[in-house]
Coordinates of C-alpha atoms in Angstrom, one line a residue:
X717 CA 170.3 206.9 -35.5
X718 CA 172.9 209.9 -34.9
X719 CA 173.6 211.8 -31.9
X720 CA 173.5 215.3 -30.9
X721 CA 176.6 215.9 -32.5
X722 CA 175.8 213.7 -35.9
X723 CA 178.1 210.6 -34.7
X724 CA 176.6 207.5 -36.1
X725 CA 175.3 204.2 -34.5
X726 CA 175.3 201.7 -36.7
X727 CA 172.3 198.7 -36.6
X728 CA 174.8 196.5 -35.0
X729 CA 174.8 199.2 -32.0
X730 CA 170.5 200.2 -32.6
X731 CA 170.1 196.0 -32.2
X732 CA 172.7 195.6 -29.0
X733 CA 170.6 198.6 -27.7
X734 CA 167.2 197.2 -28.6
X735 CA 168.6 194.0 -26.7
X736 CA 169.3 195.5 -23.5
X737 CA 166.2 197.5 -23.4
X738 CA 167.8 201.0 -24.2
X739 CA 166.2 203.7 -26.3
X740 CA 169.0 205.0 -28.9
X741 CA 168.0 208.5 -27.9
X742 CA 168.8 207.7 -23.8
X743 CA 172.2 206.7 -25.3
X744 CA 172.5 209.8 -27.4
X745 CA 172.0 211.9 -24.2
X746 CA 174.4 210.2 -21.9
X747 CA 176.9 211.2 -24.7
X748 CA 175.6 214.4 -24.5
X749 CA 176.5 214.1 -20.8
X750 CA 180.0 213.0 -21.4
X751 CA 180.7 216.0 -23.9
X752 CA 178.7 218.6 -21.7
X753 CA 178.8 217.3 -18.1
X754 CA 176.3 219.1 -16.0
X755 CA 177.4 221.5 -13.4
X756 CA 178.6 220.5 -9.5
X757 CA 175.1 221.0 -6.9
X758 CA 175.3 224.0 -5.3
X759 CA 174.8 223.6 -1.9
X760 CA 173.9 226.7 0.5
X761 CA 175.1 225.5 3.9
X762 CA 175.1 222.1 5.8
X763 CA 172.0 221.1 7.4
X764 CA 172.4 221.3 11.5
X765 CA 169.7 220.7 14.1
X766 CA 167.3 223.3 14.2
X767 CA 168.3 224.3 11.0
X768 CA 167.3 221.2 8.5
X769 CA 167.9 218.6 11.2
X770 CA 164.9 217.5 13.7
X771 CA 166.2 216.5 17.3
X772 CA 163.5 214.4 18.6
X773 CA 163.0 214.5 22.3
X774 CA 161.8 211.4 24.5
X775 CA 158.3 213.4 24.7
X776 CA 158.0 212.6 21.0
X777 CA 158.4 209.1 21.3
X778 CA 155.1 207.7 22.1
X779 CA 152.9 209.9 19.5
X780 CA 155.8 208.2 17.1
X781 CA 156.2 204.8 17.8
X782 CA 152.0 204.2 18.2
X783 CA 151.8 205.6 14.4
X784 CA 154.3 203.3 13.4
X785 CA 153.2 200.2 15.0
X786 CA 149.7 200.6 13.6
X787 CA 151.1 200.8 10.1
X788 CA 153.2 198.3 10.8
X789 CA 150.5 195.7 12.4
X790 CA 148.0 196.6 9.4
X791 CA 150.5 195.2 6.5
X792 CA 152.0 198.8 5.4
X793 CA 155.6 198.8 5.8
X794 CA 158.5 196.2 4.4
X795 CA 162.3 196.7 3.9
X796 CA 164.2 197.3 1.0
X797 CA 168.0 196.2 1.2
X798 CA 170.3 196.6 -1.8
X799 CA 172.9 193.8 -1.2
X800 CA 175.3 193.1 -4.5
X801 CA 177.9 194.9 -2.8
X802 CA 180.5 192.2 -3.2
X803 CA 183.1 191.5 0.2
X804 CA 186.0 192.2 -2.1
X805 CA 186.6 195.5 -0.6
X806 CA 186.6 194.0 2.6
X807 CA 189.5 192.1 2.1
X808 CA 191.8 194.5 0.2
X809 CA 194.5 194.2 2.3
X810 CA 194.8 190.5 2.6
X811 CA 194.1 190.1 -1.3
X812 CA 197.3 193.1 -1.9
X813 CA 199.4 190.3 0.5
X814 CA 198.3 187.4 -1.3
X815 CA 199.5 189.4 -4.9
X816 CA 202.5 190.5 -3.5
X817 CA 206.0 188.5 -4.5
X818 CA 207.1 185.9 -1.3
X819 CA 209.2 187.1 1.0
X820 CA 206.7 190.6 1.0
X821 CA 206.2 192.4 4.8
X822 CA 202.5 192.1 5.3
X823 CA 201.0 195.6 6.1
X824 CA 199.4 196.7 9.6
X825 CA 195.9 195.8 8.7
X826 CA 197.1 192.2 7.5
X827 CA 198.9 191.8 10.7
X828 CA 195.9 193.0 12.8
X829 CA 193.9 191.0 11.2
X830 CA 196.2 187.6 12.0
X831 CA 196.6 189.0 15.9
X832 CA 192.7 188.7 16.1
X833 CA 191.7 186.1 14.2
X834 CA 189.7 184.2 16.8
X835 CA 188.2 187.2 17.2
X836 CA 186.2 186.7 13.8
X837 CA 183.0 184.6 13.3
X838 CA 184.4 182.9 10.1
X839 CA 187.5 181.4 12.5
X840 CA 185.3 178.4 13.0
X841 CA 184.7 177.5 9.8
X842 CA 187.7 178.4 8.4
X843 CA 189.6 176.2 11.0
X844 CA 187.5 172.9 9.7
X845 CA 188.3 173.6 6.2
X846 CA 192.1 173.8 7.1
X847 CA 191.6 170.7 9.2
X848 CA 189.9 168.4 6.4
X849 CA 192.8 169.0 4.4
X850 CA 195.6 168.1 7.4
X851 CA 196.5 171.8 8.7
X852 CA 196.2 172.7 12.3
X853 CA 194.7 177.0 11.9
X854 CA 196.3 177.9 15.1
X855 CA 199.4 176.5 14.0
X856 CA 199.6 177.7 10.4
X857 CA 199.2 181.4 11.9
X858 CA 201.8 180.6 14.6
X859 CA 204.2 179.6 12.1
X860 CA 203.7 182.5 9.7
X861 CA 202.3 180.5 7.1
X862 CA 199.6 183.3 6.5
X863 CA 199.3 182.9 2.7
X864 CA 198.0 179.6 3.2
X865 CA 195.3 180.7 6.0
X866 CA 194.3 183.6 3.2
X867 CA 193.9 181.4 0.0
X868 CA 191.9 178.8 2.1
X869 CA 189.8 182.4 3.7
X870 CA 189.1 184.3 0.0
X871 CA 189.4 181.2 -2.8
X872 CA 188.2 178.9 -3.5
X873 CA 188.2 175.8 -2.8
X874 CA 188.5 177.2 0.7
X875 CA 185.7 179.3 2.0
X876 CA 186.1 181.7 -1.0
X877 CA 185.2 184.7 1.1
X878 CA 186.2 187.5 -1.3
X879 CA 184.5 186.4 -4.3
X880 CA 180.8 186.3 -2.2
X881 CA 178.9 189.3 -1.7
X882 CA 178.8 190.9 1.8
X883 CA 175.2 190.0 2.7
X884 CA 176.3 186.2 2.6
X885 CA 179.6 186.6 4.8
X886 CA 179.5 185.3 8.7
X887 CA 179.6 188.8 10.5
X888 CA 178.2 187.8 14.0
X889 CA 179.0 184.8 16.5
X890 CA 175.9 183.3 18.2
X891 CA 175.6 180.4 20.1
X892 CA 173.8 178.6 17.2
X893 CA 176.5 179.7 15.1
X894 CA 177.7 182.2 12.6
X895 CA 175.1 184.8 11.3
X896 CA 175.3 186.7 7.9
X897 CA 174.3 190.5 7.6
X898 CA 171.5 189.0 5.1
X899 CA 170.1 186.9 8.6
X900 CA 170.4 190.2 10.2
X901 CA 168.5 191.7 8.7
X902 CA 165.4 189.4 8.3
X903 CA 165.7 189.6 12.3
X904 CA 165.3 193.3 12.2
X905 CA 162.2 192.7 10.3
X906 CA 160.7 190.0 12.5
X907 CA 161.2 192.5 15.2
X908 CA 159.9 195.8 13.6
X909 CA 157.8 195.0 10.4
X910 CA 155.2 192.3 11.2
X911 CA 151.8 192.6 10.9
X912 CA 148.9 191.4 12.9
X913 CA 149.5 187.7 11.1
X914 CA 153.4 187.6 12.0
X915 CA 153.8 188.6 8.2
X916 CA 157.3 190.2 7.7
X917 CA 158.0 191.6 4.1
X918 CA 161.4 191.9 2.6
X919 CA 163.0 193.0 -0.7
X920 CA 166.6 192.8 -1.0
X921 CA 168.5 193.6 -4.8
X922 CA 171.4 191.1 -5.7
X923 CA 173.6 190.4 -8.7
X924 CA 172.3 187.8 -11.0
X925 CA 175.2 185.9 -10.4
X926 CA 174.7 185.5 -6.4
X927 CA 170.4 185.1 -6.7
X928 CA 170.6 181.5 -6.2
X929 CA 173.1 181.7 -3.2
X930 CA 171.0 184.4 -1.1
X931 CA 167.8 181.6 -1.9
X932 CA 169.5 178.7 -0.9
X933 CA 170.7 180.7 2.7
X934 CA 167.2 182.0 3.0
X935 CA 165.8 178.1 2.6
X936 CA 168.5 176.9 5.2
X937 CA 167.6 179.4 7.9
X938 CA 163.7 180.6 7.5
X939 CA 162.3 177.7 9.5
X940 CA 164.6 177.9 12.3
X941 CA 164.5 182.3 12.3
X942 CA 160.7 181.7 11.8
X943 CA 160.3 179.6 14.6
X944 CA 162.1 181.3 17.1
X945 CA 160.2 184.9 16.1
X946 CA 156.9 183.9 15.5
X947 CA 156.6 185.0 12.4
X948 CA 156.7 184.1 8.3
X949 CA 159.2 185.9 5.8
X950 CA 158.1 186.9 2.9
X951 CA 161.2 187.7 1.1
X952 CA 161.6 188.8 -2.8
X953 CA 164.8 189.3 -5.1
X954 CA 165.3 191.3 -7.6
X955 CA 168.8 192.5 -9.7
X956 CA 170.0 196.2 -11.3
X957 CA 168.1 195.9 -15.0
X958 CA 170.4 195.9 -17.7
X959 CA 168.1 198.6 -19.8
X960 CA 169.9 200.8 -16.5
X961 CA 173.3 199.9 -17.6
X962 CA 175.3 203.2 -19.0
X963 CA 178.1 203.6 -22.3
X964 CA 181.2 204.1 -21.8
X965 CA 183.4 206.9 -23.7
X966 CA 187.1 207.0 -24.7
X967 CA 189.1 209.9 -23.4
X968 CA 187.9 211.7 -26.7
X969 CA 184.1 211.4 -25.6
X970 CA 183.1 209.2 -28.6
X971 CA 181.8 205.8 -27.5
X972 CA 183.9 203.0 -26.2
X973 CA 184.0 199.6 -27.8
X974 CA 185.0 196.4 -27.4
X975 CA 187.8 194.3 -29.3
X976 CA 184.2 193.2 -31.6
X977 CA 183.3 196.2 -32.2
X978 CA 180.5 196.0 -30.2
X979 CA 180.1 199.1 -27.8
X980 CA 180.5 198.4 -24.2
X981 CA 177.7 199.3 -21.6
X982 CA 178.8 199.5 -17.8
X983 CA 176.3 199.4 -14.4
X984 CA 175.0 202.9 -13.8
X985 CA 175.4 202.6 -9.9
X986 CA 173.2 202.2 -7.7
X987 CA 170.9 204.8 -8.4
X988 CA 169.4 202.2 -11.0
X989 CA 167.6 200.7 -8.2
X990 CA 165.4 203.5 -8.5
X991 CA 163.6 201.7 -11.2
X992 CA 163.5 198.4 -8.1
X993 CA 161.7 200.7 -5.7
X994 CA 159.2 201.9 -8.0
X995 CA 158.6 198.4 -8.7
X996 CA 157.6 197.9 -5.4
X997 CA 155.3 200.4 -5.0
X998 CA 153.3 199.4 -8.5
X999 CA 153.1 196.2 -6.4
X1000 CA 151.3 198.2 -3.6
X1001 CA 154.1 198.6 -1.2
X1002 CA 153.9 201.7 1.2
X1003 CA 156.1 202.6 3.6
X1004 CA 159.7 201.1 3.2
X1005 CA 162.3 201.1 5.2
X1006 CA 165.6 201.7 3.7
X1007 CA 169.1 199.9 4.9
X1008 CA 172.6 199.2 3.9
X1009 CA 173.5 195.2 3.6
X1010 CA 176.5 195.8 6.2
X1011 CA 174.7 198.3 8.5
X1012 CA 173.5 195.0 11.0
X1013 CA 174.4 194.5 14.6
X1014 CA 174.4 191.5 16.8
X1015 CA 171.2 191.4 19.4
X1016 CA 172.7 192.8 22.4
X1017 CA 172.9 195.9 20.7
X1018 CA 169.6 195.9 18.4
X1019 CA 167.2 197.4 20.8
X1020 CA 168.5 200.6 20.1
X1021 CA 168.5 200.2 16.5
X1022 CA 164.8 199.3 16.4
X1023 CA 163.9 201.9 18.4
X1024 CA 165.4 204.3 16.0
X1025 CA 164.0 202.8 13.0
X1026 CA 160.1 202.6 14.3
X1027 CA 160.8 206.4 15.0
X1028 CA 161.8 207.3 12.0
X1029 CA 158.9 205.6 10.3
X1030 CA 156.7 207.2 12.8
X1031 CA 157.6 210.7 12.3
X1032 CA 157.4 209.9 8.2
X1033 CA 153.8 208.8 8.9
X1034 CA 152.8 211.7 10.6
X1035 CA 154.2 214.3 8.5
X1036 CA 152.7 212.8 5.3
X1037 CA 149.2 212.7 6.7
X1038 CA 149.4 216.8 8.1
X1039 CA 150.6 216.9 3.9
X1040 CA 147.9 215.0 3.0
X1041 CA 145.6 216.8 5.1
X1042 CA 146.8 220.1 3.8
X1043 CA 146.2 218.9 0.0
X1044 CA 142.5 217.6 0.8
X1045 CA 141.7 221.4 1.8
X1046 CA 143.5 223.3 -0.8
X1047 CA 141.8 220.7 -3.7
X1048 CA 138.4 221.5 -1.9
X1049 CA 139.0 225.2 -2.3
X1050 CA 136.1 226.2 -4.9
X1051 CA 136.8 230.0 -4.0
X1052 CA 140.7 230.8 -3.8
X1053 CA 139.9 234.4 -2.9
X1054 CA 138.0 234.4 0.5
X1055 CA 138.8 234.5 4.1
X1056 CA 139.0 231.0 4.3
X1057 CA 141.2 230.2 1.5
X1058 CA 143.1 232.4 2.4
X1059 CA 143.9 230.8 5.7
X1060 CA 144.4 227.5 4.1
X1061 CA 146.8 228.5 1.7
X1062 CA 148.5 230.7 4.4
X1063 CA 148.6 227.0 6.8
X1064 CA 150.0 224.8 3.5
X1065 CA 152.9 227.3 3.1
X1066 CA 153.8 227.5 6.7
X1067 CA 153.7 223.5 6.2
X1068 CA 155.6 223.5 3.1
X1069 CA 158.6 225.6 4.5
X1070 CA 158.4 225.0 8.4
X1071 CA 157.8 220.8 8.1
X1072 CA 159.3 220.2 5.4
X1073 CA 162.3 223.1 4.6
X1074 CA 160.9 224.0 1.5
X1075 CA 161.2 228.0 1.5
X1076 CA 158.8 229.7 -0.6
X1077 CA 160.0 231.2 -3.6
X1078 CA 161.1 234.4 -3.7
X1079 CA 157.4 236.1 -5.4
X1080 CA 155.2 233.8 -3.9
X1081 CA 152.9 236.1 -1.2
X1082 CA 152.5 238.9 -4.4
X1083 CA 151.3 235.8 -6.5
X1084 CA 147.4 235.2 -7.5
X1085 CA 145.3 232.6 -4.9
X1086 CA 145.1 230.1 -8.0
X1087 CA 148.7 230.7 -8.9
X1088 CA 149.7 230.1 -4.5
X1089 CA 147.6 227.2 -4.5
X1090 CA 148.7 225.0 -7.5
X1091 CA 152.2 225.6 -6.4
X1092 CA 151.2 224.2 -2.8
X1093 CA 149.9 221.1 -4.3
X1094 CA 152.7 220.4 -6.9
X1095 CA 155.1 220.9 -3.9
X1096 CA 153.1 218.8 -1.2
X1097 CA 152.0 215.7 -3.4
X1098 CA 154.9 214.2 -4.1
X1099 CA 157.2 211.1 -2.1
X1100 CA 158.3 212.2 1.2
X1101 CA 161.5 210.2 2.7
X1102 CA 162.7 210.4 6.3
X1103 CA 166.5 210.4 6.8
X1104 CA 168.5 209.5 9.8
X1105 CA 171.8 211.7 9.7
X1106 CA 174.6 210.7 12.7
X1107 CA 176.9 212.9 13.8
X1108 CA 180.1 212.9 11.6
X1109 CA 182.1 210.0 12.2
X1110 CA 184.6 210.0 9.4
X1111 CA 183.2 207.5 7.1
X1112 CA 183.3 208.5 3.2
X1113 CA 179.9 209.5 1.9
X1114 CA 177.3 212.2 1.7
X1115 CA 175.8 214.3 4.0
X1116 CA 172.7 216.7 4.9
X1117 CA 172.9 219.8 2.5
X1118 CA 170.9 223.2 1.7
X1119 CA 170.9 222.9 -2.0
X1120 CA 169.9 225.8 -4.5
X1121 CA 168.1 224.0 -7.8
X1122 CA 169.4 225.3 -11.1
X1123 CA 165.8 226.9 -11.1
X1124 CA 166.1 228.6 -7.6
X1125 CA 164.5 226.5 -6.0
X1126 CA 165.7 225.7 -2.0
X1127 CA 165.2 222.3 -0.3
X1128 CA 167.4 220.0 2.0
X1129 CA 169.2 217.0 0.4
X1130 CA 171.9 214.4 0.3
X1131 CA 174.9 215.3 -1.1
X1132 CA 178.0 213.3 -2.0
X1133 CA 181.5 214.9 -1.3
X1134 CA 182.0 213.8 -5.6
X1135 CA 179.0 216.5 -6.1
X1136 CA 180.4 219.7 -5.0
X1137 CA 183.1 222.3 -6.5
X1138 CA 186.0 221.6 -4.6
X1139 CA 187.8 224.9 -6.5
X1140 CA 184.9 226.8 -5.6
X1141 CA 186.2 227.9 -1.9
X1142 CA 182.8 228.8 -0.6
X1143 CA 181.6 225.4 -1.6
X1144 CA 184.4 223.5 0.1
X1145 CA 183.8 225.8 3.5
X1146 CA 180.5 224.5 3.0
X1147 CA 181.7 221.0 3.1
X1148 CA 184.1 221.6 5.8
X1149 CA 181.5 223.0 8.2
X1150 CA 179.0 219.8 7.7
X1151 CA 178.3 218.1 11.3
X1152 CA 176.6 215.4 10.2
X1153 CA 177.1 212.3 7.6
X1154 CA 174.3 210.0 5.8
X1155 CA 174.3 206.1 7.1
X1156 CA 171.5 205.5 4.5
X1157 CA 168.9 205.0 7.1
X1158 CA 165.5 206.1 5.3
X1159 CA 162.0 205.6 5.5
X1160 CA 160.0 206.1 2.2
X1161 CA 156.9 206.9 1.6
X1162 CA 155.5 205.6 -2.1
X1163 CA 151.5 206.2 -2.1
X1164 CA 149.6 209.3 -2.7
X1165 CA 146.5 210.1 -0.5
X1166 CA 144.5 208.3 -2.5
X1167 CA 146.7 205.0 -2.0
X1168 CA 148.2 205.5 -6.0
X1169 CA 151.8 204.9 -6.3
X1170 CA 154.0 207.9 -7.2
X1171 CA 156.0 207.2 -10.4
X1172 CA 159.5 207.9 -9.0
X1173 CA 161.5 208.4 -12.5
X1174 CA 159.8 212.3 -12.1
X1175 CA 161.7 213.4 -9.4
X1176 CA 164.9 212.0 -10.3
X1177 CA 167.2 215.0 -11.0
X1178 CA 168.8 214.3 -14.2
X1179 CA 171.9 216.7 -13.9
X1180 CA 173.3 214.7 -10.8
X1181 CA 175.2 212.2 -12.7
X1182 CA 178.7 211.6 -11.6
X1183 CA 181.4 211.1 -14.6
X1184 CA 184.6 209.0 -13.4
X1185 CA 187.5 207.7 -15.2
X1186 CA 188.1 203.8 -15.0
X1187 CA 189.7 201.6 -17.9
X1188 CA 188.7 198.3 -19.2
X1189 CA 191.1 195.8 -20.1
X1190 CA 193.9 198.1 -20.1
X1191 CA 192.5 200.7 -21.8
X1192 CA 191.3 204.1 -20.6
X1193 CA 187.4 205.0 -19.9
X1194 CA 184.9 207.3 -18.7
X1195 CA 182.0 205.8 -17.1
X1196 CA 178.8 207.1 -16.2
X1197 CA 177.2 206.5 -13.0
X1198 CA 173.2 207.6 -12.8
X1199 CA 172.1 210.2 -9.8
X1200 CA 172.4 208.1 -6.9
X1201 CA 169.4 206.5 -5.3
X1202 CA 169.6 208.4 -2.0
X1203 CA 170.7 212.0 -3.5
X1204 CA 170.1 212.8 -7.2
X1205 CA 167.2 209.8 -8.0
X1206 CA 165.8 211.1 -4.8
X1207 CA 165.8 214.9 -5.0
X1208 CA 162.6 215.6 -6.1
X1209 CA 161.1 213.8 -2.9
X1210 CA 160.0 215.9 -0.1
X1211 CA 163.1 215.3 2.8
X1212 CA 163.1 215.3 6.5
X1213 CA 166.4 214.7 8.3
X1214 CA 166.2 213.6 11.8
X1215 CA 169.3 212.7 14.0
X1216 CA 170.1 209.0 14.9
X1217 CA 172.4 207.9 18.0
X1218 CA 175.9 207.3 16.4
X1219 CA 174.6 203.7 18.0
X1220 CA 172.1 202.6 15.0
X1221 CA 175.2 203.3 12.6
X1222 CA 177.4 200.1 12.3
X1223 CA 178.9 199.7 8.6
X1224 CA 181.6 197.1 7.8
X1225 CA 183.6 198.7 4.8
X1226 CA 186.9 196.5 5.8
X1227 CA 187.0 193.4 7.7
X1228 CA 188.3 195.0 10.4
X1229 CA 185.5 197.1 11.3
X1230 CA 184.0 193.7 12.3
X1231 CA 186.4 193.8 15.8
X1232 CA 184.9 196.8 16.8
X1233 CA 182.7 196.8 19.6
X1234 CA 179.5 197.1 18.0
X1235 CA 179.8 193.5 16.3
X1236 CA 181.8 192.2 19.3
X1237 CA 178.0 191.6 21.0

C-alpha cells in the first residue's frame, strides 16, 4: 500500500492498521491532510438575534414545552454526555506547585484555592483521609504545609483527584453528601427525560480506562437517586473507537513512529464520537439531548436549566415536523409545473431559508420545477440540531457563524476561534464582532419522517480538521484532530440557534470556577 505521494507502508504498518480497524487508504488521506491542509472556514458574519439567532418570548413557551413533554412521556428523547475529559486541567495550578522545587511561592490561584478550601465539597473527604493517617486538615493549611494537603488531594494514595476524570469529582455539597457532575446529570434526566413509566435514558462516552469507575458510582447511587425521583435509569457506556484514532507526522509530514518502528496513532478528538451518536440512533434513539460533563448545577439553581432544555427540545420538535411536513408535499408532487406545485415549492423555500437560514442559491427561482424540488428535499431531509448560544462570557470556544461552503453554499454553524484566518483582517473583524459563545447545549434530532436513522458520517465536513503541533516523548509531532462533533462532524445538519439565559451555562474548566456562585447552591 503507497500513499498519494508513493511513500510506502510496510505489512507491519497494513497489519497494525488492520488491527485497529483502519482502512490503509483513510490513512493515506490524513497524510494527504498533513501535506495539503485544507483551507480556514470562511465565515460571513457572526450570527445575532434576528439575524441567525431566535429570541424566544414567554408567549412561545407553552406551544414548546407541551411538544416536548409528549416526546418526552412517549419514550423519544435521552441524553448523550461525553465524559472522558479528565480533572487534570482542573488542577493545573496546584499540580505546577506540587512540581515546583521547595521553598517555590505558590501562585494566586493556589493561594485562592487554600483561602477557600472549606468552601469545596471534596473538604470533607479530604479532611478524613488526612485524619486516618494522623494530620489535623485545618492545621496542615494553617501551618503552610500545603504540599502535603495537595499530594493527599491529586495522588494517590490520597483521594487521587487529578488522575480521575471530571464526571467522577465531588462538585456539589448536599445534605446527603458530596455529588459528582456524573449524579448531576442523571438528576437532570429524572427531571426532564422520563417517560410515562419513570424511564430515564442515558448515554455517557468514557475512557476505557475509567468504564469500571463510572459503573461502580452509578451502582452506589441509582437506588437511592431512583428512589427519591420516582423513576429507573437506564444508563449505557460507551468509549472513542480506536479505528477513530489519527497518525501522527514528523515536522517533515512523513509518518511518525515509535522507538519499534511501529507508527504511532493519536485520539482524533472528540469529533470521533460522531461515530457514538450514530450508534445510538441505529439503536432507535430520537431526540437527544446534548451536554458537557462539567456544565451541572446544584438544585437550587436547576429549575432554570430544565426549563431551557425542554425548550430547546420543543422548538427542535416543532421545526422538524413543519420540515417533515414540507417534504410529504413536495414527494407527493406528481406534476411540478401547476399552480399548486408551484405554491408548495414556493412554501419549502420560504422554509428552507426563513426556519432554518439556509439562503437559496444564487439561480434557484430561474431553475426547472424538478430541478427546485429535488434541491428542497436534499436540503430539508437531513438531521436538524437545536443550539443554545449565551451571550459572550469569555470562555475559550466556538461560536454562532454565517459560513460560506467551499461550494457557495450559506448556512449558520459553529465555529471554533482554531477555524478561522486570523491574517485575513476581514475574518478576524468577523470574530471580533461575535456576541454570542457555544456552551454545547444541543438538542438532536436522528430519525427521518419515516422513523429511519440518518447515517451521520454524510454530513460530516471533511475539510474541518484541525492540524496542531504536540511531541511525544520528547520529540516533535503534528497531530490530527477530526472535525469536531459540534462544528465540522455536524455541518451538514440543518442548525437552529436559539439564545439561553447566561444562567443554564455553568462550566468548571479550573477548580476554581466551583466557588462561583452558581455551584455555591
Amino acid at each position: 500500500m503507497t500513499t498519494a505521494n508513493g511513500e510506502l507502508f510496510s505489512p507491519h504498518d497494513l497489519r497494525q492498521m488492520a488491527g485497529m480497524g483502519i482502512a490503509p487508504e483513510e490513512v493515506a488521506r490524513q497524510v494527504e491532510l498533513f501535506r495539503n491542509p485544507p483551507p480556514f472556514t470562511r465565515v460571513l458574519r457572526p450570527c445575532r438575534p434576528g439575524d441567525g439567532i431566535r429570541a424566544l418570548t414567554p408567549a412561545d413557551h407553552a406551544e414548546l414545552l407541551e411538544h416536548f413533554d409528549t416526546a418526552a412521556r412517549r419514550g423519544r428523547t435521552a441524553k448523550l454526555v461525553p465524559a472522558s475529559g479528565a480533572a487534570t486541567r482542573m488542577f493545573k495550578d496546584s499540580l505546577a506547585f506540587l512540581a515546583a522545587p521547595p521553598g517555590t511561592e505558590p501562585s494566586p490561584p493556589v493561594r485562592t484555592f487554600f483561602a477557600n478550601l472549606r468552601r469545596f465539597a471534596f473538604y470533607e473527604s479530604l479532611a478524613g483521609a488526612l485524619d486516618a493517617i494522623g494530620i489535623d486538615l485545618d492545621a496542615a493549611v494553617r501551618d503552610g504545609d500545603w504540599r502535603v494537603v495537595l499530594r493527599y488531594l491529586l495522588e494517590e494514595p490520597g483521594l487521587g483527584l487529578a488522575e480521575l476524570p471530571k464526571g467522577l469529582l465531588p462538585f456539589h455539597r448536599y445534605p446527603e453528601g458530596p455529588r459528582t457532575p456524573f449524579e448531576e446529570h442523571l438528576v437532570e434526566a429524572a427531571a426532564i427525560t422520563r417517560d410515562e413509566d419513570g424511564l430515564c435514558l442515558l448515554h455517557f462516552t468514557v475512557s476505557p480506562e475509567h468504564q469500571e469507575d463510572f459503573e461502580s458510582l452509578l451502582d452506589r447511587v441509582r437506588p437511592r437517586l431512583e428512589e427519591r425521583y420516582d423513576c429507573r435509569f437506564e444508563v449505557s457506556f460507551s468509549t472513542q473507537r480506536h479505528a477513530t484514532d489519527t497518525l501522527a507526522v514528523d515536522p517533515q509530514n512523513r509518518p511518525f513512529r515509535n522507538d519499534d518502528g511501529t507508527l504511532l496513532f493519536r485520539p482524533g478528538g472528540h469529533g470521533a464520537l460522531i461515530d457514538n451518536l450514530d450508534d445510538l440512533g441505529r439503536d432507535g434513539w430520537d431526540i437527544v439531548l446534548l451536554k458537557n460533563i462539567d456544565n451541572v448545577v446544584p438544585d437550587s439553581r436547576k429549575p432554570i436549566v430544565h426549563l431551557w432544555k425542554r425548550l430547546l427540545g420543543g422548538c427542535l420538535l416543532v421545526v422538524r415536523e413543519a420540515a417533515f411536513t414540507h417534504l410529504d408535499r413536495l414527494e407527493a408532487l406528481d406534476d411540478v409545473r401547476g399552480e399548486r406545485a408551484a405554491a408548495v415549492l414556493l412554501a419549502a423555500g420560504e422554509f428552507l431559508a426563513q426556519e432554518l437560514c439556509r439562503p437559496l442559491p444564487e439561480g434557484f427561482a430561474a431553475a426547472g420545477p424538478e430541478e427546485r424540488k429535488h434541491f428542497l428535499i436534499q436540503a430539508l431531509d437531513r438531521p436538524l440540531r437545536v443550539c443554545g448560544v449565551v451571550r459572550n462570557q469569555g470562555e475559550p470556544g466556538g461560536g454562532p457563524f454565517w459560513v460560506e461552503s467551499a461550494s457557495g453554499g450559506i448556512s449558520p454553524q459553529i465555529v471554533e476561534t482554531s477555524q478561522i484566518d486570523l491574517r485575513n483582517p476581514e475574518q478576524r473583524a468577523a470574530l471580533a464582532g461575535s456576541t454570542h459563545f457555544n456552551p454545547v447545549d444541543i438538542v438532536c434530532g436522528l430519525r427521518d419522517r419515516h422513523g429511519r436513522s440518518y447515517d451521520l458520517h454524510r454530513y460530516v465536513d471533511p475539510a474541518t480538521v484541525f492540524i496542531a503541533e504536540k511531541s511525544h516523548e520528547g520529540r516533535p509531532l503534528k497531530a490530527l484532530e477530526r472535525p469536531g462533533l459540534w462544528n465540522g462532524a455536524m455541518a451538514g445538519w440543518n442548525t437552529v440557534f436559539v439564545e439561553v439565559p447566561d444562567a443554564t451555562f455553568a462550566p468548571v474548566k479550573t477548580v476554581l470556577d466551583l466557588l462561583r456562585p452558581e455551584h455555591q447552591g
